[in-house]
Amino acid sequence: MWFRRLLAFFALLVPLVLLGIAVFLVFYAWPAIHYNGLDFLWRDTWNIGNQYANPVQRHGETVMPGAQFGILFLVAGTLGSALIALLFAFPLGLGAALFLSEAVPHRFGHFVSFFVELLAGIPSVVFGLWGIVFLIPFLSHHVFPVLARLFHFVPFLTRPIGSGYGLLTSSLVLCLMIVPFITATLRDALRSQSTEMREAGISLGATRFEVATRILLPGQKTALAGATMLAFGRALGETMAVLMVSGNALNYLPHNIYSPISTMAAFIVAQLDSALADPTGMAVRSLAEIAVLLLVISLITNGIARLLIGMLKEHTL
Amino acid sequence: MSKLRIHPHLRIPALAVLALAGLCALYPAPSQARTIHLIETGSTLLYPLFNLWVPIYTATHPGIRITTEATGSGTGIAQATADLVQLGASDAYLSPALQRLHPGLLNIPLAISSQMVNYNLPGLNDRPLHLSGSVLAAIYAGQIRYWNAPAIRALNPGLTLPHHLILPIHRSDGSGDTFIFTQYLSFSTPAWMMTTGYGTTVSWPSVRGEIGATGNPGMVQALATNPYAIAYIGVSYRSAILKDHLGQAWLKNRAGRFVSLTHSTVEAAVASRAPHTPPDQSISLVFAPGAQSYPIINYEYAIVKEHQASRHMAQAVRQLLDWAIAPTGGNAPSFLNRVGFAPLPKLAVLQSRRQIAKIH
């Protein structure tokens, strides 16, 4: 009996911690949610107010004069960078997984897989450093000018190309960070499929490509959707690497793909120190409101993933 | 001889115990009965100086251990008020609202820092550019967009400036550097004061080509890799600026003269502004009057609670701070020159001592 209770305790611990964090965040952020209202989502102003003036009363809360918090630019930066990263990472991850499970001898596949998994384990600050020292100068001097000239007729891809810090750079760094997730998950799923399926396909005269795309992949739709959403979730919450290469735009939306952005997670880190000096505490509470929103977005992402997986499962059956 | 045998299930725990024993042997218990452990956290600008101080100070003061952390001025203030650390380090003095909220909180100047305005103009980095507060404000507000704008040309007759977009770099994290830079813009340009003002974080106007960088190292890196950029950087990073062959501007002071950042211009600014320091030492030294005064300098503060956890702790904090501001102690040129700081003037030392004496 005690054993069962112990297990129940351990099993409940994880959801309880999650619930505890969520409840704490909402309670802590409540004055900010009340003060900022819905404008929080639709406005592009983050202004902690004049810290050297006297606090004033507004909307029933004590704030520094001029304090106004709106994070539309953060929501746009977060979703934009994660979506573009996924756009690159999906075909890359899919291709790499197919290659590793179908196209190469097992021993070589194992060898390369080891490096893919290693890539997943690299701390994000290393990606950020590499992004600053190598990727940004390289992109801004050699890649972006060419890209802007080639696509001068596409609105979001034209000049100005800026300094290299920005949306596309963040997306590329994020892409490298999430490709291993997609590759590793999908490769395992593909490997788990029986050899008979492959043999049957080839005996019917299908090429290797056809076996992979017509027989193996359709059976792994769920794994593919799951891996993609997992990767998307990781891209949404990534902090350090994005903080280092995003250009940390404040209070404006990206005007093209090279433009500086800022993401919700990175912004919390960047602004916490200043916010701590706010005597009214509203700045820190507004940062907590961003955290609540980030939590909600990840819950929605996860929810969509589950829904998608459920739908695909029904469809296959 | 029989071999020592350990049951396979016990091997890992046994190894862990051995490792722990090894660690304990490496860190022997302090020989002194009472070791006082002080923690300093905050300003990343003061951090290198504290790291120069600590080994020398602890060598001559056995029984004191000091941990230093570079977290940012806001964190320094917050952790000192929450009694998590004994010494908070801040580039900015406490705001009136914070002082009212925490009546027993002292800001005690330890040294004087200054700030450079640097640029990366290919071919022109060895020629000192002349810039004024109002031109810098217009650049950071996006009203002056190109290097060869008439306002910049007028300050620099004889220089051929390129027709290239200016990339203004600012700190994206909360920073004392932003605080003093925006004070220079605010005090010299009423329009900037009205629209943006000053603070450790400000709501920067959106400018095409602007870059937000994290920390002084991030500022140097962003400037070095982006030709035609401009940035404000703490004086401790002067060697990095010289190494990367970046330009350093002469700034227009309150008297209307363009001055470079040297020992004598910083001293001139200190001499003109320090006598006005109030007893609680909350004062901005930015944009000081005087023909030779360098316009962007500031006190580096220790944020300390008057009432410490114990008598011994209070005594240790007083002793350390008294040593830090002494011209023969922490304010000796051997320390300050290495980070580019200037010593406190005599009057400020006296005022700081009076504040330190309040710690109990």
XYZ file of C-alpha atoms in Angstrom:
677
model
C 0.000 0.000 0.000
C 2.752 2.442 0.969
C 4.496 1.644 -2.295
C 1.442 2.627 -4.291
C 1.097 5.867 -2.334
C 4.756 6.658 -2.902
C 4.335 6.128 -6.630
C 1.201 8.266 -6.685
C 3.138 11.013 -4.917
C 5.936 10.906 -7.483
C 3.481 10.790 -10.349
C 1.595 13.808 -9.030
C 4.731 15.803 -8.264
C 5.389 16.853 -11.854
C 1.912 18.156 -12.731
C 1.689 19.811 -9.317
C 4.937 21.689 -9.871
C 3.682 22.852 -13.271
C 0.375 23.933 -11.760
C 2.200 25.642 -8.904
C 4.386 27.654 -11.274
C 1.406 28.647 -13.401
C -0.682 29.734 -10.392
C 2.225 31.653 -8.897
C 2.932 33.438 -12.189
C -0.691 34.469 -12.688
C -0.990 35.723 -9.095
C 2.277 37.590 -9.304
C 1.449 39.111 -12.685
C -2.133 39.975 -11.713
C -1.572 43.728 -11.013
C 0.180 43.987 -14.402
C -2.612 42.084 -16.171
C -5.069 44.488 -14.566
C -3.005 47.600 -15.386
C -2.052 46.664 -18.958
C -5.401 45.219 -20.008
C -5.797 43.866 -23.509
C -3.580 46.626 -24.903
C -0.694 44.494 -23.691
C -1.132 42.338 -26.790
C -1.838 45.016 -29.390
C 0.602 47.777 -28.557
C 4.278 48.233 -29.407
C 5.463 50.074 -26.325
C 7.657 48.819 -23.548
C 8.374 51.778 -21.303
C 9.066 51.263 -17.603
C 8.460 54.973 -16.982
C 10.587 57.692 -15.443
C 12.351 55.908 -12.578
C 13.624 59.148 -11.042
C 10.189 60.761 -10.693
C 7.491 60.131 -8.082
C 5.145 57.165 -8.500
C 1.610 57.972 -9.656
C -1.766 56.213 -9.443
C -3.226 55.016 -12.735
C -6.070 52.556 -13.298
C -5.955 51.811 -9.573
C -2.297 50.717 -9.623
C 0.856 52.504 -8.473
C 3.260 52.961 -11.387
C 6.089 55.277 -12.412
C 4.934 58.155 -14.657
C 4.950 57.186 -18.323
C 4.937 53.433 -17.624
C 3.271 51.590 -20.474
C 3.626 47.971 -21.475
C 2.674 46.489 -24.853
C 4.423 43.523 -26.403
C 3.025 43.013 -29.897
C 6.586 43.271 -31.265
C 7.681 40.429 -28.972
C 4.822 38.159 -29.978
C 5.577 38.869 -33.651
C 9.315 38.259 -33.145
C 8.760 35.030 -31.215
C 6.241 33.481 -33.605
C 8.015 34.826 -36.705
C 11.455 33.504 -35.832
C 10.119 30.122 -34.713
C 7.963 29.678 -37.840
C 10.759 30.592 -40.264
C 13.125 28.299 -38.338
C 10.608 25.486 -38.729
C 10.276 26.249 -42.442
C 14.000 25.496 -42.865
C 14.267 22.792 -40.233
C 11.364 20.631 -41.438
C 12.763 19.654 -44.867
C 16.296 19.441 -43.453
C 15.281 17.201 -40.566
C 13.061 15.049 -42.765
C 15.806 14.617 -45.359
C 18.431 13.815 -42.766
C 16.177 11.252 -41.054
C 15.374 9.522 -44.373
C 19.042 9.536 -45.293
C 20.167 8.076 -41.988
C 17.544 5.339 -41.824
C 17.163 4.392 -45.480
C 20.034 5.512 -47.673
C 23.201 4.566 -45.857
C 24.616 1.364 -44.336
C 23.639 0.922 -40.718
C 27.116 1.364 -39.296
C 27.658 4.667 -41.086
C 24.146 5.738 -40.127
C 24.944 5.100 -36.466
C 28.129 7.107 -36.790
C 26.355 10.149 -38.269
C 23.421 9.795 -35.857
C 25.873 10.167 -33.021
C 26.800 13.611 -34.346
C 23.168 14.588 -34.839
C 22.500 13.773 -31.192
C 25.633 15.652 -30.197
C 24.282 18.704 -32.018
C 21.109 18.489 -29.916
C 23.194 18.523 -26.751
C 25.229 21.675 -27.494
C 24.424 24.458 -24.999
C 22.563 27.271 -26.724
C 25.080 29.918 -25.677
C 27.628 28.159 -27.903
C 25.278 28.591 -30.861
C 24.876 32.246 -29.906
C 28.608 32.856 -29.733
C 29.173 31.157 -33.059
C 26.327 33.248 -34.463
C 27.922 36.516 -33.314
C 31.504 35.744 -34.253
C 31.001 33.905 -37.523
C 27.448 33.786 -38.832
C 26.506 37.475 -38.514
C 29.518 38.971 -40.349
C 29.295 36.208 -42.977
C 25.564 36.676 -43.597
C 25.610 40.471 -43.614
C 28.609 40.741 -45.957
C 28.127 37.807 -48.308
C 24.639 36.315 -48.133
C 22.067 39.015 -47.380
C 23.187 41.422 -50.166
C 22.883 38.593 -52.738
C 19.554 37.461 -51.304
C 18.146 40.986 -51.375
C 19.288 41.477 -54.991
C 17.888 38.116 -56.151
C 14.502 38.695 -54.527
C 14.260 42.448 -55.019
C 10.666 42.011 -56.227
C 9.489 40.154 -53.077
C 8.320 42.695 -50.471
C 9.650 41.078 -47.309
C 13.009 40.083 -48.802
C 14.190 43.385 -50.265
C 16.643 45.909 -48.841
C 17.632 47.331 -46.392
C 19.633 44.338 -45.189
C 20.674 45.884 -41.878
C 23.564 44.693 -39.786
C 23.150 40.929 -39.770
C 21.473 40.859 -36.365
C 17.822 40.047 -36.886
C 14.929 37.823 -37.855
C 16.586 35.652 -40.515
C 19.787 35.174 -38.499
C 17.793 34.186 -35.408
C 15.742 31.775 -37.498
C 18.854 30.165 -38.986
C 20.435 29.669 -35.556
C 17.131 28.310 -34.208
C 16.861 26.017 -37.232
C 20.249 24.435 -36.440
C 19.124 23.932 -32.869
C 15.855 22.179 -33.701
C 16.881 20.056 -36.704
C 18.377 17.347 -34.441
C 15.018 16.993 -32.630
C 13.159 16.333 -35.855
C 15.895 14.111 -37.269
C 16.409 11.957 -34.189
C 12.697 11.405 -33.474
C 11.819 10.622 -37.071
C 14.847 8.404 -37.665
C 13.911 6.230 -34.704
C 10.330 6.045 -35.937
C 11.416 5.041 -39.456
C 13.867 2.423 -38.141
C 11.140 0.849 -36.052
C 9.164 -0.027 -39.169
C 9.462 -3.593 -40.294
C 11.905 -4.626 -43.007
C 9.094 -6.577 -44.694
C 7.436 -3.325 -45.726
C 10.613 -2.180 -47.455
C 11.193 -5.565 -49.077
C 7.592 -5.741 -50.263
C 7.854 -2.288 -51.798
C 11.090 -3.012 -53.607
C 9.849 -6.398 -54.854
C 6.926 -4.577 -56.463
C 9.374 -2.485 -58.428
C 9.253 0.683 -56.361
C 12.433 2.754 -56.167
C 14.018 3.484 -52.807
C 12.643 7.001 -53.009
C 9.145 5.706 -53.619
C 9.430 3.236 -50.745
C 10.476 6.043 -48.432
C 7.900 8.618 -49.494
C 4.909 6.378 -50.323
C 5.221 3.536 -47.840
C 7.401 4.444 -44.874
C 6.625 8.127 -44.335
C 2.812 7.886 -44.482
C 2.974 5.406 -41.614
C 4.930 7.896 -39.539
C 2.733 10.961 -39.898
C 2.109 11.031 -36.163
C 5.775 10.917 -35.314
C 6.459 13.623 -37.877
C 3.755 15.913 -36.494
C 4.876 15.274 -32.925
C 8.526 15.928 -33.683
C 7.681 19.114 -35.567
C 5.577 20.533 -32.774
C 8.218 19.595 -30.218
C 10.797 21.433 -32.289
C 8.484 24.427 -32.645
C 8.024 24.527 -28.885
C 11.764 24.508 -28.365
C 12.193 27.348 -30.877
C 9.524 29.433 -29.109
C 11.213 29.184 -25.742
C 14.846 29.409 -26.815
C 16.480 32.262 -24.956
C 20.223 32.666 -24.935
C 21.149 32.115 -28.576
C 18.327 34.383 -29.759
C 19.269 37.075 -27.233
C 22.747 37.131 -28.755
C 21.853 37.327 -32.460
C 18.368 38.885 -32.677
C 19.419 42.546 -32.509
C 16.972 43.000 -29.599
C 14.523 45.300 -31.347
C 12.475 47.431 -29.000
C 8.977 48.708 -29.708
C 8.701 48.099 -33.437
C 7.683 45.263 -35.754
C 10.169 43.800 -38.236
C 9.851 45.615 -41.584
C 11.626 42.853 -43.496
C 13.305 39.509 -42.927
C 16.697 41.096 -42.111
C 15.252 43.473 -39.529
C 16.155 43.178 -35.812
C 13.608 41.407 -33.627
C 13.251 40.423 -30.020
C 11.566 37.366 -28.570
C 9.563 36.990 -25.377
C 12.025 34.689 -23.632
C 15.090 36.751 -24.570
C 13.357 39.982 -23.587
C 12.660 38.731 -20.059
C 16.373 38.091 -19.566
C 17.439 41.383 -21.124
C 15.023 43.561 -19.166
C 14.981 41.902 -15.753
C 17.852 43.903 -14.284
C 16.308 47.281 -15.128
C 12.898 46.094 -14.051
C 14.232 45.135 -10.617
C 15.056 48.785 -9.910
C 11.415 49.840 -10.422
C 10.192 50.776 -6.929
C 6.554 50.061 -7.820
C 7.383 46.534 -9.006
C 5.132 46.953 -12.058
C 8.004 46.360 -14.503
C 8.856 42.944 -13.019
C 5.167 42.029 -12.857
C 4.785 42.920 -16.518
C 7.751 40.643 -17.307
C 5.884 37.944 -15.373
C 2.870 38.647 -17.588
C 5.083 37.912 -20.616
C 6.045 34.633 -18.938
C 2.356 33.781 -18.441
C 1.733 34.471 -22.113
C 4.710 32.318 -23.132
C 3.296 29.527 -20.989
C -0.112 29.896 -22.656
C 1.428 29.851 -26.145
C 3.389 26.673 -25.350
C 0.220 25.062 -23.977
C -1.639 25.967 -27.171
C 1.227 24.593 -29.301
C 1.182 21.355 -27.350
C -2.590 21.210 -27.599
C -2.477 21.608 -31.379
C 0.187 18.896 -31.566
C -2.029 16.475 -29.617
C -5.034 17.345 -31.730
C -3.045 16.875 -34.923
C -1.675 13.547 -33.761
C -5.128 12.389 -32.751
C -6.596 13.361 -36.106
C -3.791 11.699 -38.047
C -4.145 8.499 -36.037
C -7.847 8.277 -36.843
C -7.105 8.998 -40.457
C -4.541 6.199 -40.751
C -6.737 3.664 -39.028
C 46.951 -11.187 -0.371
C 43.238 -10.946 -0.584
C 41.701 -8.351 -2.861
C 39.144 -5.900 -1.497
C 35.789 -6.942 -2.927
C 32.765 -4.678 -3.124
C 29.324 -5.947 -3.974
C 28.440 -4.741 -7.507
C 25.354 -2.881 -6.249
C 27.433 -0.937 -3.787
C 30.175 0.088 -6.163
C 28.686 3.412 -7.278
C 27.697 4.567 -3.762
C 31.139 3.547 -2.514
C 32.786 5.577 -5.259
C 30.588 8.571 -4.425
C 31.597 8.389 -0.766
C 35.252 8.221 -1.752
C 34.876 11.225 -4.063
C 33.144 13.205 -1.324
C 35.919 12.365 1.111
C 38.435 13.564 -1.467
C 36.588 16.856 -1.904
C 36.469 17.388 1.861
C 40.209 16.846 2.025
C 40.728 19.483 -0.673
C 38.714 22.084 1.208
C 39.819 21.928 4.827
C 37.654 23.541 7.474
C 38.672 27.182 8.110
C 41.326 27.374 10.763
C 39.879 30.572 12.198
C 36.938 30.270 14.545
C 34.902 32.975 12.764
C 35.151 33.532 9.030
C 32.985 36.335 7.715
C 31.674 35.792 4.246
C 30.761 38.928 2.279
C 28.935 38.793 -1.050
C 29.119 41.533 -3.658
C 26.835 41.554 -6.682
C 25.704 44.045 -9.319
C 27.326 46.363 -11.846
C 29.398 44.626 -14.495
C 31.491 47.814 -14.719
C 32.587 47.609 -11.059
C 33.088 43.850 -11.193
C 36.632 43.921 -12.700
C 37.738 46.417 -10.017
C 36.306 44.270 -7.202
C 38.146 41.306 -8.667
C 41.423 43.267 -8.480
C 40.660 44.294 -4.885
C 39.567 40.966 -3.414
C 42.794 38.910 -3.590
C 44.889 41.762 -2.180
C 42.351 42.631 0.514
C 41.659 39.084 1.697
C 45.410 38.349 1.819
C 45.880 41.106 4.400
C 42.577 40.473 6.197
C 42.388 36.830 7.233
C 38.961 35.748 8.376
C 37.198 37.621 5.559
C 35.969 35.850 2.465
C 34.464 37.826 -0.410
C 32.473 36.479 -3.331
C 31.942 38.791 -6.322
C 29.230 38.450 -8.939
C 28.576 40.441 -12.110
C 24.799 40.564 -12.459
C 23.821 44.153 -13.267
C 23.096 47.290 -11.247
C 19.359 46.589 -10.848
C 20.099 43.149 -9.408
C 22.707 44.696 -7.097
C 20.142 47.124 -5.666
C 17.397 44.478 -5.406
C 19.589 41.887 -3.667
C 21.068 44.407 -1.224
C 17.558 45.527 -0.192
C 16.429 41.910 0.163
C 19.417 41.152 2.480
C 20.693 38.514 0.076
C 24.046 40.266 -0.282
C 25.969 42.758 1.853
C 27.249 44.858 -1.040
C 25.251 45.791 -4.114
C 27.192 47.518 -6.889
C 25.468 50.096 -9.067
C 26.486 52.612 -11.731
C 23.413 54.694 -10.927
C 22.449 56.334 -7.633
C 19.195 55.267 -5.970
C 16.081 56.981 -7.276
C 14.135 59.174 -4.813
C 11.266 56.671 -4.882
C 13.606 53.774 -4.007
C 15.157 55.805 -1.197
C 11.717 56.476 0.280
C 10.798 52.810 -0.056
C 14.004 51.651 1.667
C 14.976 54.388 4.158
C 18.031 52.556 5.531
C 19.673 52.054 2.146
C 22.936 53.925 1.450
C 24.626 54.627 -1.888
C 28.326 55.116 -1.272
C 30.637 56.187 -4.131
C 33.732 53.981 -4.449
C 35.398 55.399 -7.571
C 34.707 57.432 -10.696
C 34.046 55.902 -14.076
C 33.651 57.497 -17.481
C 32.220 56.581 -20.842
C 33.491 56.720 -24.420
C 31.489 57.319 -27.573
C 33.031 55.088 -30.234
C 32.497 54.615 -33.936
C 33.600 52.376 -36.769
C 34.208 54.550 -39.825
C 36.554 52.741 -42.243
C 39.552 54.969 -42.927
C 38.549 57.577 -40.344
C 38.943 55.678 -37.067
C 42.279 57.339 -36.255
C 40.784 60.830 -36.733
C 38.888 61.961 -33.634
C 35.380 62.875 -34.673
C 33.747 65.799 -32.865
C 30.219 65.059 -31.610
C 27.771 66.929 -29.416
C 24.939 65.765 -27.197
C 22.305 67.180 -29.520
C 23.838 65.498 -32.614
C 24.033 62.180 -30.740
C 20.422 62.628 -29.613
C 19.377 63.275 -33.223
C 21.311 60.162 -34.371
C 19.691 57.962 -31.720
C 16.273 59.484 -32.492
C 16.684 58.782 -36.214
C 16.613 62.455 -37.210
C 20.220 62.354 -38.467
C 20.508 59.279 -40.677
C 23.736 59.645 -42.671
C 27.336 60.197 -41.638
C 27.681 63.148 -44.008
C 24.622 64.948 -42.633
C 25.116 68.730 -42.441
C 24.963 68.739 -38.620
C 27.873 66.274 -38.335
C 29.854 67.997 -41.122
C 29.472 71.331 -39.348
C 31.181 69.905 -36.234
C 33.958 68.328 -38.293
C 35.211 70.767 -40.931
C 37.975 69.255 -43.041
C 36.822 65.660 -42.680
C 35.327 63.882 -45.693
C 32.484 61.855 -44.222
C 30.867 58.997 -46.179
C 27.259 59.034 -47.377
C 26.391 55.929 -45.440
C 23.570 55.051 -43.073
C 24.537 55.434 -39.396
C 23.931 52.258 -37.362
C 23.301 53.348 -33.750
C 24.081 50.606 -31.217
C 22.480 50.712 -27.787
C 22.398 48.375 -24.824
C 19.384 46.062 -24.857
C 19.899 44.921 -21.272
C 19.406 47.261 -18.339
C 22.625 49.165 -17.868
C 24.298 51.988 -15.977
C 25.982 52.886 -19.250
C 22.592 53.582 -20.795
C 21.751 55.611 -17.693
C 24.694 58.034 -18.021
C 24.595 58.171 -21.818
C 20.906 59.099 -21.887
C 21.595 61.616 -19.108
C 24.149 63.288 -21.397
C 21.549 63.377 -24.180
C 18.815 64.593 -21.794
C 20.870 67.341 -20.123
C 22.225 68.660 -23.425
C 19.055 68.297 -25.509
C 15.676 69.316 -24.024
C 13.804 67.543 -26.852
C 15.383 64.207 -25.879
C 14.518 64.819 -22.222
C 10.881 65.453 -23.185
C 10.442 62.407 -25.434
C 12.748 59.672 -24.148
C 14.421 60.840 -20.946
C 17.033 58.827 -19.056
C 17.202 55.535 -17.208
C 18.990 52.187 -17.119
C 16.530 51.145 -19.834
C 14.782 53.675 -22.031
C 12.173 53.316 -24.715
C 14.602 53.897 -27.617
C 13.062 55.542 -30.674
C 12.939 53.060 -33.529
C 15.710 53.818 -36.035
C 16.498 51.957 -39.244
C 19.751 50.032 -38.856
C 19.848 50.217 -35.060
C 21.346 47.335 -33.103
C 20.625 46.261 -29.537
C 23.654 44.620 -27.904
C 24.063 42.882 -24.552
C 26.761 44.031 -22.144
C 29.852 46.080 -22.905
C 31.577 43.121 -24.612
C 28.518 42.814 -26.880
C 28.744 46.539 -27.692
C 32.426 46.246 -28.670
C 31.707 43.164 -30.775
C 28.733 44.767 -32.550
C 30.771 47.902 -33.260
C 33.811 45.991 -34.519
C 31.787 43.851 -36.915
C 29.583 46.654 -38.252
C 31.256 49.416 -40.243
C 29.439 52.787 -39.952
C 28.105 51.963 -36.487
C 28.303 54.149 -33.369
C 28.164 53.047 -29.716
C 28.639 54.168 -26.101
C 31.030 51.987 -24.130
C 32.410 52.006 -20.562
C 36.006 53.196 -20.191
C 37.131 49.794 -18.845
C 36.841 48.519 -22.404
C 39.255 51.065 -23.856
C 41.922 48.438 -24.545
C 39.401 46.398 -26.564
C 38.547 49.525 -28.592
C 42.236 50.215 -29.265
C 42.873 46.589 -30.204
C 40.066 46.643 -32.780
C 41.232 50.048 -34.144
C 37.878 51.707 -33.536
C 37.378 55.456 -33.319
C 36.812 57.451 -30.151
C 34.926 60.734 -30.360
C 35.670 64.068 -28.692
C 32.505 65.220 -26.972
C 31.068 68.692 -26.592
C 30.854 69.709 -22.932
C 28.537 72.181 -21.229
C 30.993 75.021 -21.916
C 30.739 74.248 -25.652
C 34.272 72.862 -25.962
C 35.152 69.502 -27.548
C 37.177 67.378 -25.136
C 38.753 63.945 -25.358
C 38.625 61.424 -22.529
C 41.842 61.879 -20.514
C 42.853 61.918 -16.853
C 42.846 65.706 -16.813
C 39.416 66.201 -18.437
C 37.859 63.674 -16.034
C 39.560 65.390 -13.085
C 38.292 68.769 -14.299
C 34.717 67.453 -14.424
C 35.036 65.906 -10.956
C 36.466 69.125 -9.544
C 33.583 71.192 -10.899
C 30.736 68.864 -9.890
C 31.875 66.991 -6.761
C 31.601 70.025 -4.385
C 27.837 70.016 -5.057
C 27.439 66.427 -3.841
C 24.713 66.252 -1.140
C 25.344 64.277 2.087
C 23.518 61.204 0.726
C 25.807 61.419 -2.342
C 22.965 60.948 -4.853
C 24.139 63.144 -7.706
C 24.760 62.932 -11.407
C 28.224 64.052 -12.559
C 27.129 64.067 -16.200
C 27.480 67.264 -18.306
C 29.513 69.108 -15.679
C 30.321 72.794 -16.217
C 33.917 73.876 -16.863
C 35.927 74.447 -20.040
C 38.001 71.265 -19.641
C 35.295 68.976 -18.174
C 34.642 65.645 -19.884
C 30.830 65.354 -20.112
C 30.106 61.657 -19.327
C 31.474 60.573 -15.959
C 29.759 59.013 -12.944
C 30.243 57.756 -9.412
C 30.351 53.983 -9.094
C 28.278 53.123 -6.026
C 28.187 50.445 -3.367
C 24.574 49.946 -2.277
C 24.603 48.937 1.387
C 21.974 48.556 4.083
C 22.666 50.633 7.205
C 21.573 47.779 9.433
C 23.539 44.570 8.863
C 22.694 41.092 10.136
C 25.301 41.152 12.911
C 27.827 43.442 14.570
C 30.721 41.462 13.082
C 29.225 41.641 9.619
C 28.726 45.405 9.920
C 32.305 45.821 11.064
C 33.611 43.748 8.140
C 31.589 45.810 5.640
C 32.796 49.116 7.151
C 36.387 47.945 7.105
C 36.219 46.832 3.472
C 34.546 50.036 2.256
C 36.935 52.263 4.221
C 39.830 50.436 2.619
C 38.234 50.600 -0.849
C 37.962 54.404 -0.890
C 41.362 55.078 0.728
C 43.950 56.561 -1.680
C 46.481 54.102 -0.245
C 43.988 51.205 -0.407
C 41.439 50.420 -3.099
C 41.660 53.877 -4.691
C 45.396 53.513 -5.360
C 46.391 54.141 -8.988
C 47.719 50.578 -9.220
C 44.105 49.368 -9.085
C 42.190 52.186 -10.784
C 44.491 52.652 -13.784
C 43.950 49.055 -14.788
C 40.200 49.612 -15.268
C 40.421 53.241 -16.408
C 38.690 54.628 -13.298
C 39.564 57.891 -11.527
C 40.009 58.172 -7.744
C 37.385 59.863 -5.548
C 38.161 63.498 -4.730
C 39.012 64.331 -1.086
C 35.576 65.763 -0.352
C 33.776 62.656 -1.660
C 36.076 60.440 0.419
C 35.060 62.400 3.533
C 31.359 62.129 2.667
C 31.683 58.417 1.890
C 33.423 57.851 5.254
C 30.555 59.604 7.018
C 28.062 57.310 5.271
C 30.161 54.203 5.967
C 30.204 55.095 9.680
C 26.388 54.736 9.694
C 26.581 50.993 8.961
C 25.855 49.052 12.113
